[in-house]
Amino acid sequence: MRPMELEIGKNGVAVLRIETLDGRNCLGQADTARIIELVDRVAGNDSVRALILAGGENFSAGLDYVELIRNRLDPSAGQLAYRLLADQKTLCVKIRDLSIPTVSVVRGLCAGFGLGIAAAADLMITDATTRIQVPEVKVGLVPGNGATWFLPRRMGLAAAKYYGLTASPMDGGQAVGLGLAQGYAEGGVGGFVDDLRQEKVVSDLRRISSLLEKRGGARGPCGISSPAWSRPPRRETPSRGNPWPRCDRPRPRRCG
């Protein structure tokens, strides 16, 4: 098992690999802090032109609840539990605020906190192994890490309620069809990542679409090959919010 690492290619494509010893990539305090550190490294490196978020056999099974409850019950470590919950939000905000294209490639299990990380990227790519789930309701918790915010905007309210309230699993094809994911790599996301890392022009998302089609994949309903996805100039002064347009469905207008 490789440690959690950041690989930056010669063409400026960075790959952040989320891997922990359990193989399911359950993320605790140290793991989350490490990912935040790597995302900050990307934000401070002007040579990085795109970021790919990837896992191993699984993208991430979500939060390490064993560690969370242990810290919550330990009087001397109670604040660590709250810090971990706060760091979840911090991580996803930092990913959304990056001024470069971000792509999450979701292989295997992607649940809870892991789904929040994947959905924080501009594009989510799935394959035949993908298993997405919002499992918090099974233990009486409200879906966390922004799920109640991003699921309705990507999938529509009815589908978001169904998956958020029933914890029903979703495969890669369903995620694309519902709008949660924007592409399906039929040959597997591993080969797609290799193709993307070899590209000279990675800031053109139409090229990403063509790579998916090359592998027999389908594009999501948001149409990632839209000409509107052109890279904005890098801003000299920091600004709040991600300048990349989100692939969200428009909210209905109120009458009257």
XYZ file of C-alpha atoms in Angstrom:
256
model
C 0.000 0.000 0.000
C 1.426 3.340 -1.038
C 1.195 6.307 1.345
C -1.134 9.181 0.559
C 0.789 11.201 -1.988
C 0.745 13.937 -4.612
C 2.275 13.233 -8.016
C 2.895 16.191 -10.349
C 3.600 15.312 -13.974
C 5.711 17.257 -16.450
C 2.582 18.564 -18.178
C 1.247 20.060 -14.948
C -1.326 17.362 -14.188
C -1.271 16.540 -10.477
C -2.732 13.305 -9.107
C -3.680 13.219 -5.423
C -4.053 9.587 -4.372
C -6.218 8.843 -1.342
C -5.004 5.536 0.110
C -4.999 4.225 3.678
C -3.920 0.925 5.206
C -7.453 -0.478 5.524
C -7.948 -0.464 1.738
C -11.391 1.109 2.132
C -9.822 4.540 2.660
C -11.755 5.415 5.806
C -10.491 8.878 6.695
C -9.560 9.949 10.196
C -8.089 13.153 11.585
C -4.530 12.571 10.348
C -5.715 11.438 6.904
C -7.936 14.480 6.439
C -5.177 16.841 7.581
C -2.798 15.190 5.104
C -5.203 15.709 2.183
C -5.678 19.357 3.186
C -1.892 19.745 3.207
C -1.617 18.287 -0.313
C -4.456 20.463 -1.672
C -2.733 23.528 -0.190
C 0.443 22.446 -1.966
C -1.443 22.353 -5.263
C -2.954 25.793 -4.626
C 0.498 27.268 -4.052
C 2.129 25.701 -7.119
C 1.627 27.741 -10.298
C 2.984 24.921 -12.458
C -0.009 22.702 -11.649
C -2.646 23.083 -14.379
C -5.152 20.402 -13.319
C -5.803 18.173 -10.305
C -7.053 14.579 -10.370
C -8.436 13.103 -7.150
C -8.104 9.308 -7.134
C -8.147 6.395 -4.725
C -7.010 2.784 -4.928
C -9.419 -0.145 -5.168
C -11.895 2.183 -3.436
C -12.141 5.950 -3.648
C -13.159 6.338 -0.001
C -15.630 4.643 2.340
C -15.987 7.937 4.174
C -15.306 9.032 7.709
C -13.533 6.790 10.212
C -16.427 6.620 12.674
C -14.518 4.355 15.068
C -11.917 7.076 15.576
C -14.612 9.759 15.737
C -16.605 8.010 18.485
C -13.451 7.067 20.409
C -12.374 10.718 20.487
C -15.878 11.847 21.381
C -16.044 9.517 24.394
C -12.533 10.362 25.603
C -12.739 13.490 27.839
C -9.158 14.368 27.016
C -9.707 14.144 23.237
C -13.298 15.317 22.829
C -12.357 18.385 20.800
C -10.641 16.216 18.189
C -14.029 14.855 17.116
C -15.351 18.344 16.430
C -12.119 19.308 14.710
C -12.452 16.342 12.337
C -15.991 17.370 11.406
C -14.807 20.934 10.778
C -11.870 19.730 8.696
C -14.284 17.849 6.413
C -15.865 21.122 5.366
C -12.502 22.883 5.136
C -11.160 20.257 2.744
C -14.131 20.394 0.366
C -14.116 24.202 0.335
C -10.401 24.224 -0.522
C -10.991 21.844 -3.448
C -13.878 23.962 -4.770
C -11.814 27.146 -4.452
C -8.936 25.911 -6.629
C -8.554 28.033 -9.786
C -7.660 25.018 -11.959
C -9.815 22.185 -13.347
C -10.399 19.389 -10.834
C -11.503 15.864 -11.721
C -12.403 13.064 -9.321
C -12.103 9.535 -10.701
C -14.283 7.264 -8.597
C -13.440 3.592 -8.498
C -15.023 1.141 -6.060
C -16.769 2.403 -2.931
C -17.431 6.134 -2.581
C -19.574 6.956 0.439
C -20.298 9.679 2.977
C -17.303 11.950 3.463
C -15.640 10.359 0.427
C -18.585 11.327 -1.764
C -18.304 14.901 -0.509
C -14.654 15.003 -1.597
C -15.470 13.544 -5.023
C -18.375 15.934 -5.570
C -16.216 18.937 -4.621
C -14.337 18.490 -7.912
C -15.555 20.139 -11.106
C -16.067 16.756 -12.781
C -16.732 13.294 -11.376
C -15.860 10.284 -13.549
C -17.171 6.799 -12.701
C -16.757 3.282 -14.101
C -18.244 -0.213 -13.793
C -16.786 -0.730 -10.293
C -18.246 2.450 -8.789
C -20.550 2.056 -5.773
C -21.868 5.353 -4.407
C -23.829 5.604 -1.172
C -25.003 8.149 1.399
C -25.085 5.806 4.435
C -25.459 8.190 7.391
C -29.227 7.642 7.726
C -28.556 4.006 8.683
C -27.162 5.151 12.036
C -29.633 7.991 12.532
C -27.443 10.813 11.204
C -28.190 13.517 8.663
C -26.054 13.175 5.495
C -23.009 15.320 6.146
C -20.157 17.075 4.379
C -22.450 19.116 2.145
C -24.502 16.181 0.805
C -27.797 17.960 1.487
C -26.425 20.898 -0.539
C -24.766 19.289 -3.565
C -27.058 16.298 -4.130
C -30.211 18.352 -4.963
C -28.198 20.693 -7.186
C -26.663 17.878 -9.194
C -29.417 15.260 -9.214
C -32.622 17.144 -8.571
C -34.602 17.188 -5.334
C -36.556 13.940 -5.782
C -33.506 11.767 -6.516
C -31.504 13.462 -3.740
C -34.237 12.691 -1.213
C -34.457 9.080 -2.323
C -30.747 8.315 -2.040
C -30.210 10.515 1.010
C -33.118 9.089 3.024
C -32.848 5.419 2.024
C -29.060 4.950 1.786
C -29.704 3.009 -1.422
C -26.553 2.226 -3.427
C -25.919 3.824 -6.816
C -23.659 2.457 -9.541
C -21.483 4.461 -11.929
C -23.982 4.434 -14.784
C -26.816 5.614 -12.550
C -24.631 8.428 -11.192
C -24.048 9.712 -14.726
C -27.687 9.337 -15.728
C -28.869 11.284 -12.679
C -26.295 14.059 -13.120
C -24.191 13.375 -10.024
C -21.265 12.299 -12.231
C -20.345 13.866 -15.566
C -18.634 10.969 -17.327
C -18.348 7.178 -17.438
C -15.070 5.454 -18.315
C -16.173 2.113 -19.689
C -12.632 0.763 -19.814
C -11.999 1.759 -16.192
C -10.915 4.997 -14.555
C -7.316 3.767 -14.198
C -6.724 3.856 -17.938
C -8.540 7.188 -18.177
C -6.179 8.717 -15.607
C -3.167 7.446 -17.560
C -4.550 8.987 -20.770
C -5.239 12.297 -19.061
C -1.746 12.495 -17.567
C -0.235 12.135 -21.032
C -2.257 15.004 -22.482
C -0.437 18.219 -23.328
C -3.585 20.342 -23.117
C -5.370 19.513 -19.878
C -7.233 22.768 -19.275
C -9.597 22.138 -22.214
C -12.449 20.042 -20.815
C -13.644 19.215 -24.312
C -10.510 17.110 -24.575
C -11.498 15.266 -21.395
C -14.824 14.467 -23.049
C -13.087 13.079 -26.126
C -10.882 10.873 -23.940
C -14.004 9.373 -22.383
C -15.519 8.734 -25.793
C -12.277 7.074 -26.864
C -12.725 4.590 -24.046
C -16.358 3.967 -24.931
C -17.631 6.135 -22.117
C -20.705 8.303 -21.979
C -20.970 11.951 -21.138
C -23.232 13.228 -18.405
C -26.348 15.315 -18.968
C -24.482 18.501 -18.146
C -22.448 18.187 -21.366
C -18.848 18.539 -20.264
C -17.765 19.248 -23.836
C -19.616 22.558 -23.804
C -17.528 25.455 -25.217
C -18.437 27.389 -22.068
C -15.764 25.378 -20.247
C -12.839 27.587 -21.226
C -10.083 28.263 -18.751
C -10.310 31.749 -17.174
C -7.106 33.724 -16.633
C -5.396 33.169 -13.303
C -6.306 35.992 -10.942
C -3.548 38.063 -9.405
C -5.454 38.636 -6.167
C -7.164 35.873 -4.220
C -10.933 35.770 -4.487
C -13.536 33.736 -2.711
C -15.166 30.950 -4.655
C -14.140 28.726 -7.533
C -14.054 30.600 -10.894
C -14.894 27.373 -12.715
C -18.582 27.101 -13.560
C -20.354 24.359 -11.676
C -22.224 21.623 -13.508
C -25.396 22.211 -11.499
C -28.968 22.246 -12.600
C -30.551 25.738 -12.468
C -32.875 26.375 -9.565
C -36.548 26.897 -10.491
C -37.752 30.480 -10.569
C -40.504 31.487 -8.184
C -43.726 32.876 -9.564
C -45.002 36.188 -8.311
